[in-house]
Amino acid sequence: MSSAEGIALRSLLHCCLSALLLGVWPPLSSSAEALRLFSQEYPPVNFSRDGEPVGMAVDVVRELARRSGQPITLEVVPWARAYREALALPNAGLFVAMRTAEREPLFQWVGPITVNITSFYGLTRSAPSIDSLDDARHHGEIAVPREWYSHQLLLAEGFTNLHPVPGPDMVVQMLKHGRVRLMVMDNLGLSAYLARGGLREGEVKLLFSFLRSYSYIAFSSETDPSLVARWQDELDGMKRDGSFAAIHHQWLPGQEMPGLRAQP
């Protein structure tokens, strides 16, 4: 090895050691394999507009990819497909997903991205009185998005009067047309889904909140753990420097913002 090569090697080793000690991540190679990231129609957090993914979480994910130098592809697909792909594929992820005890060992998690409050809702003109989960069991069928975390939780609670449907748009339609007296919805998507279903917010009444949860980016178990760790560090950095708050306020004004690395 020539003296010039030795100097270059020592310089490279010094830079790498300094990066490790200071927690500074070098940019990924532009030839790195693109992450495949899937999301669903869940406005205003993630959804499609004119065929392009947009929303609060989409802006966060794009900024995380920029900061880490990681190429990505984004696809908005039905929830069942998004979940299946993120579960099985290497270098893949799903956002946003609720971090539940059942899902915990299936994915690697980066977040939290949002704070969600899930509740029972009814039409204001005919809403029953509900003060507990037990009350909700006695008011006929309850419309709930199939295989959402809220559906899974209520099944685990022994509910036998659930009417699962393909998505929240149909949940709103069932309530609007009187096919059910109750629907399950979370606070972040409520306004958008009511508007899409032709209901004003004043026509729907919050009856009982039963679940507080955090959403995350869920990476497949086959994704490189060091990449996942880097995305978590970059997300924490966004929360410290205020850029996360700016995105959150733009899309979710007045809603609670998550802190650093909240637990499921």
GROMACS .gro file of C-alpha atoms in nm:
model
  264
    1MET     CA    1   0.000   0.000   0.000
    2SER     CA    2   0.137   0.340  -0.097
    3SER     CA    3   0.160   0.623   0.155
    4ALA     CA    4  -0.117   0.808  -0.030
    5GLU     CA    5  -0.344   0.503  -0.011
    6GLY     CA    6  -0.264   0.467   0.359
    7ILE     CA    7  -0.357   0.829   0.426
    8ALA     CA    8  -0.683   0.788   0.232
    9LEU     CA    9  -0.772   0.472   0.423
   10ARG     CA   10  -0.697   0.634   0.761
   11SER     CA   11  -0.909   0.932   0.661
   12LEU     CA   12  -1.201   0.707   0.565
   13LEU     CA   13  -1.179   0.513   0.891
   14HIS     CA   14  -1.165   0.839   1.088
   15CYS     CA   15  -1.479   0.968   0.914
   16CYS     CA   16  -1.669   0.646   0.977
   17LEU     CA   17  -1.565   0.641   1.344
   18SER     CA   18  -1.667   1.004   1.387
   19ALA     CA   19  -2.006   0.933   1.227
   20LEU     CA   20  -2.069   0.646   1.465
   21LEU     CA   21  -1.966   0.846   1.771
   22LEU     CA   22  -2.172   1.150   1.674
   23GLY     CA   23  -2.474   0.956   1.551
   24VAL     CA   24  -2.437   1.106   1.201
   25TRP     CA   25  -2.556   0.876   0.924
   26PRO     CA   26  -2.376   0.895   0.587
   27PRO     CA   27  -2.610   0.918   0.288
   28LEU     CA   28  -2.710   0.591   0.129
   29SER     CA   29  -2.583   0.509  -0.216
   30SER     CA   30  -2.812   0.620  -0.495
   31SER     CA   31  -2.797   0.261  -0.618
   32ALA     CA   32  -2.958   0.131  -0.297
   33GLU     CA   33  -3.265  -0.082  -0.356
   34ALA     CA   34  -3.585   0.121  -0.337
   35LEU     CA   35  -3.815   0.062  -0.044
   36ARG     CA   36  -4.169  -0.031  -0.148
   37LEU     CA   37  -4.411   0.155   0.076
   38PHE     CA   38  -4.785   0.093   0.072
   39SER     CA   39  -5.068   0.302   0.211
   40GLN     CA   40  -5.445   0.309   0.184
   41GLU     CA   41  -5.719   0.567   0.135
   42TYR     CA   42  -5.724   0.729   0.479
   43PRO     CA   43  -5.760   1.106   0.431
   44PRO     CA   44  -5.610   1.336   0.540
   45VAL     CA   45  -5.330   1.112   0.671
   46ASN     CA   46  -5.259   0.920   0.351
   47PHE     CA   47  -5.468   0.905   0.034
   48SER     CA   48  -5.453   0.961  -0.342
   49ARG     CA   49  -5.526   1.281  -0.532
   50ASP     CA   50  -5.524   1.275  -0.912
   51GLY     CA   51  -5.347   0.941  -0.891
   52GLU     CA   52  -5.068   1.066  -0.662
   53PRO     CA   53  -5.013   0.977  -0.294
   54VAL     CA   54  -5.068   1.278  -0.067
   55GLY     CA   55  -5.140   1.348   0.296
   56MET     CA   56  -4.977   1.411   0.631
   57ALA     CA   57  -4.801   1.074   0.657
   58VAL     CA   58  -4.698   1.085   0.290
   59ASP     CA   59  -4.520   1.417   0.349
   60VAL     CA   60  -4.346   1.271   0.655
   61VAL     CA   61  -4.238   0.958   0.465
   62ARG     CA   62  -4.103   1.159   0.173
   63GLU     CA   63  -3.901   1.376   0.410
   64LEU     CA   64  -3.763   1.071   0.591
   65ALA     CA   65  -3.658   0.923   0.257
   66ARG     CA   66  -3.490   1.251   0.158
   67ARG     CA   67  -3.301   1.280   0.485
   68SER     CA   68  -3.182   0.922   0.476
   69GLY     CA   69  -3.100   0.924   0.104
   70GLN     CA   70  -3.321   0.617   0.061
   71PRO     CA   71  -3.507   0.574  -0.270
   72ILE     CA   72  -3.872   0.475  -0.226
   73THR     CA   73  -4.180   0.388  -0.425
   74LEU     CA   74  -4.525   0.480  -0.288
   75GLU     CA   75  -4.848   0.300  -0.371
   76VAL     CA   76  -5.201   0.367  -0.245
   77VAL     CA   77  -5.386   0.033  -0.249
   78PRO     CA   78  -5.668  -0.138  -0.056
   79TRP     CA   79  -5.584  -0.206   0.308
   80ALA     CA   80  -5.585  -0.586   0.274
   81ARG     CA   81  -5.326  -0.574  -0.004
   82ALA     CA   82  -5.112  -0.314   0.172
   83TYR     CA   83  -5.103  -0.528   0.487
   84ARG     CA   84  -5.029  -0.848   0.294
   85GLU     CA   85  -4.744  -0.694   0.091
   86ALA     CA   86  -4.581  -0.528   0.392
   87LEU     CA   87  -4.603  -0.852   0.587
   88ALA     CA   88  -4.438  -1.068   0.323
   89LEU     CA   89  -4.198  -0.862   0.109
   90PRO     CA   90  -3.838  -0.766   0.191
   91ASN     CA   91  -3.762  -0.394   0.184
   92ALA     CA   92  -4.130  -0.308   0.221
   93GLY     CA   93  -4.350  -0.117   0.460
   94LEU     CA   94  -4.703  -0.006   0.537
   95PHE     CA   95  -4.822   0.332   0.662
   96VAL     CA   96  -4.999   0.421   0.867
   97ALA     CA   97  -5.068   0.113   1.077
   98MET     CA   98  -5.186   0.092   1.435
   99ARG     CA   99  -4.931  -0.074   1.661
  100THR     CA  100  -5.125  -0.340   1.849
  101ALA     CA  101  -5.011  -0.629   2.067
  102GLU     CA  102  -5.112  -0.878   1.798
  103ARG     CA  103  -4.915  -0.700   1.526
  104GLU     CA  104  -4.612  -0.615   1.740
  105PRO     CA  105  -4.398  -0.922   1.651
  106LEU     CA  106  -4.496  -0.917   1.282
  107PHE     CA  107  -4.332  -0.588   1.185
  108GLN     CA  108  -4.051  -0.344   1.265
  109TRP     CA  109  -4.195  -0.011   1.377
  110VAL     CA  110  -4.107   0.354   1.314
  111GLY     CA  111  -4.313   0.622   1.481
  112PRO     CA  112  -4.540   0.731   1.619
  113ILE     CA  113  -4.693   0.928   1.333
  114THR     CA  114  -5.041   1.010   1.467
  115VAL     CA  115  -5.254   0.984   1.781
  116ASN     CA  116  -5.595   0.830   1.710
  117ILE     CA  117  -5.912   0.825   1.921
  118THR     CA  118  -6.167   0.567   1.806
  119SER     CA  119  -6.532   0.602   1.904
  120PHE     CA  120  -6.888   0.495   1.842
  121TYR     CA  121  -7.091   0.749   1.646
  122GLY     CA  122  -7.462   0.775   1.564
  123LEU     CA  123  -7.693   1.007   1.375
  124THR     CA  124  -7.767   1.308   1.594
  125ARG     CA  125  -8.143   1.283   1.540
  126SER     CA  126  -8.164   0.921   1.658
  127ALA     CA  127  -7.844   0.846   1.850
  128PRO     CA  128  -7.878   0.612   2.148
  129SER     CA  129  -7.711   0.680   2.481
  130ILE     CA  130  -7.386   0.484   2.521
  131ASP     CA  131  -7.161   0.500   2.826
  132SER     CA  132  -6.960   0.179   2.790
  133LEU     CA  133  -6.866  -0.103   2.558
  134ASP     CA  134  -7.140  -0.313   2.715
  135ASP     CA  135  -7.398  -0.049   2.619
  136ALA     CA  136  -7.288  -0.075   2.256
  137ARG     CA  137  -7.372  -0.445   2.248
  138HIS     CA  138  -7.743  -0.371   2.283
  139HIS     CA  139  -7.818  -0.136   1.993
  140GLY     CA  140  -7.829  -0.361   1.690
  141GLU     CA  141  -7.557  -0.403   1.433
  142ILE     CA  142  -7.251  -0.179   1.437
  143ALA     CA  143  -7.082  -0.084   1.109
  144VAL     CA  144  -6.704  -0.116   1.127
  145PRO     CA  145  -6.428  -0.126   0.860
  146ARG     CA  146  -6.332  -0.489   0.808
  147GLU     CA  147  -5.996  -0.596   0.954
  148TRP     CA  148  -5.913  -0.252   1.088
  149TYR     CA  149  -5.757  -0.253   1.432
  150SER     CA  150  -6.089  -0.138   1.581
  151HIS     CA  151  -6.268  -0.435   1.424
  152GLN     CA  152  -6.008  -0.673   1.564
  153LEU     CA  153  -6.029  -0.519   1.910
  154LEU     CA  154  -6.409  -0.540   1.928
  155LEU     CA  155  -6.399  -0.900   1.812
  156ALA     CA  156  -6.151  -0.974   2.091
  157GLU     CA  157  -6.395  -0.807   2.332
  158GLY     CA  158  -6.658  -1.061   2.230
  159PHE     CA  159  -6.881  -0.838   2.019
  160THR     CA  160  -7.128  -1.042   1.814
  161ASN     CA  161  -7.325  -0.753   1.663
  162LEU     CA  162  -7.056  -0.615   1.431
  163HIS     CA  163  -7.128  -0.557   1.063
  164PRO     CA  164  -6.785  -0.543   0.896
  165VAL     CA  165  -6.771  -0.372   0.555
  166PRO     CA  166  -6.486  -0.312   0.307
  167GLY     CA  167  -6.401   0.041   0.422
  168PRO     CA  168  -6.503   0.358   0.608
  169ASP     CA  169  -6.691   0.505   0.310
  170MET     CA  170  -6.941   0.219   0.332
  171VAL     CA  171  -6.953   0.254   0.711
  172VAL     CA  172  -7.077   0.613   0.667
  173GLN     CA  173  -7.330   0.508   0.403
  174MET     CA  174  -7.478   0.242   0.629
  175LEU     CA  175  -7.526   0.495   0.908
  176LYS     CA  176  -7.663   0.761   0.674
  177HIS     CA  177  -7.930   0.531   0.531
  178GLY     CA  178  -8.036   0.387   0.865
  179ARG     CA  179  -7.906   0.036   0.809
  180VAL     CA  180  -7.722   0.060   1.142
  181ARG     CA  181  -7.761   0.289   1.444
  182LEU     CA  182  -7.390   0.292   1.529
  183MET     CA  183  -7.066   0.317   1.338
  184VAL     CA  184  -6.702   0.295   1.445
  185MET     CA  185  -6.467   0.571   1.327
  186ASP     CA  186  -6.156   0.751   1.448
  187ASN     CA  187  -6.121   1.124   1.494
  188LEU     CA  188  -5.866   1.187   1.218
  189GLY     CA  189  -6.061   1.042   0.928
  190LEU     CA  190  -6.411   1.140   1.045
  191SER     CA  191  -6.453   1.476   0.869
  192ALA     CA  192  -6.324   1.353   0.534
  193TYR     CA  193  -6.538   1.040   0.532
  194LEU     CA  194  -6.852   1.226   0.637
  195ALA     CA  195  -6.799   1.479   0.357
  196ARG     CA  196  -6.746   1.201   0.104
  197GLY     CA  197  -7.064   1.034   0.227
  198GLY     CA  198  -7.278   1.347   0.208
  199LEU     CA  199  -7.317   1.402   0.583
  200ARG     CA  200  -7.243   1.722   0.775
  201GLU     CA  201  -7.052   1.694   1.102
  202GLY     CA  202  -7.351   1.828   1.294
  203GLU     CA  203  -7.560   1.536   1.170
  204VAL     CA  204  -7.336   1.285   1.349
  205LYS     CA  205  -7.281   1.262   1.724
  206LEU     CA  206  -6.984   1.117   1.914
  207LEU     CA  207  -7.131   0.874   2.167
  208PHE     CA  208  -6.847   0.691   2.340
  209SER     CA  209  -6.469   0.678   2.287
  210PHE     CA  210  -6.316   0.339   2.358
  211LEU     CA  211  -5.967   0.333   2.210
  212ARG     CA  212  -5.663   0.560   2.208
  213SER     CA  213  -5.384   0.438   1.982
  214TYR     CA  214  -5.074   0.543   1.791
  215SER     CA  215  -5.007   0.489   1.422
  216TYR     CA  216  -4.667   0.393   1.283
  217ILE     CA  217  -4.479   0.299   0.969
  218ALA     CA  218  -4.468  -0.083   0.981
  219PHE     CA  219  -4.171  -0.237   0.801
  220SER     CA  220  -4.159  -0.605   0.710
  221SER     CA  221  -3.945  -0.834   0.925
  222GLU     CA  222  -3.726  -0.888   0.616
  223THR     CA  223  -3.628  -0.521   0.593
  224ASP     CA  224  -3.274  -0.433   0.705
  225PRO     CA  225  -3.298  -0.344   1.076
  226SER     CA  226  -3.028  -0.078   1.040
  227LEU     CA  227  -3.243   0.101   0.782
  228VAL     CA  228  -3.540   0.089   1.019
  229ALA     CA  229  -3.327   0.227   1.301
  230ARG     CA  230  -3.208   0.508   1.079
  231TRP     CA  231  -3.562   0.606   0.984
  232GLN     CA  232  -3.657   0.616   1.351
  233ASP     CA  233  -3.361   0.842   1.428
  234GLU     CA  234  -3.452   1.071   1.139
  235LEU     CA  235  -3.814   1.088   1.255
  236ASP     CA  236  -3.701   1.181   1.605
  237GLY     CA  237  -3.484   1.449   1.446
  238MET     CA  238  -3.785   1.589   1.258
  239LYS     CA  239  -3.975   1.613   1.585
  240ARG     CA  240  -3.687   1.793   1.754
  241ASP     CA  241  -3.628   2.047   1.476
  242GLY     CA  242  -3.997   2.136   1.428
  243SER     CA  243  -4.039   2.006   1.073
  244PHE     CA  244  -4.269   1.725   1.186
  245ALA     CA  245  -4.488   1.974   1.376
  246ALA     CA  246  -4.517   2.193   1.065
  247ILE     CA  247  -4.640   1.900   0.854
  248HIS     CA  248  -4.874   1.779   1.127
  249HIS     CA  249  -5.032   2.123   1.171
  250GLN     CA  250  -5.078   2.166   0.797
  251TRP     CA  251  -5.284   1.849   0.762
  252LEU     CA  252  -5.423   1.793   1.113
  253PRO     CA  253  -5.474   2.137   1.270
  254GLY     CA  254  -5.591   2.119   1.629
  255GLN     CA  255  -5.523   1.745   1.664
  256GLU     CA  256  -5.288   1.603   1.928
  257MET     CA  257  -4.933   1.549   1.804
  258PRO     CA  258  -4.736   1.240   1.912
  259GLY     CA  259  -4.410   1.269   2.103
  260LEU     CA  260  -4.091   1.072   2.067
  261ARG     CA  261  -4.109   0.693   2.039
  262ALA     CA  262  -4.437   0.646   2.224
  263GLN     CA  263  -4.512   0.291   2.324
  264PRO     CA  264  -4.797   0.085   2.173
   0.00000   0.00000   0.00000
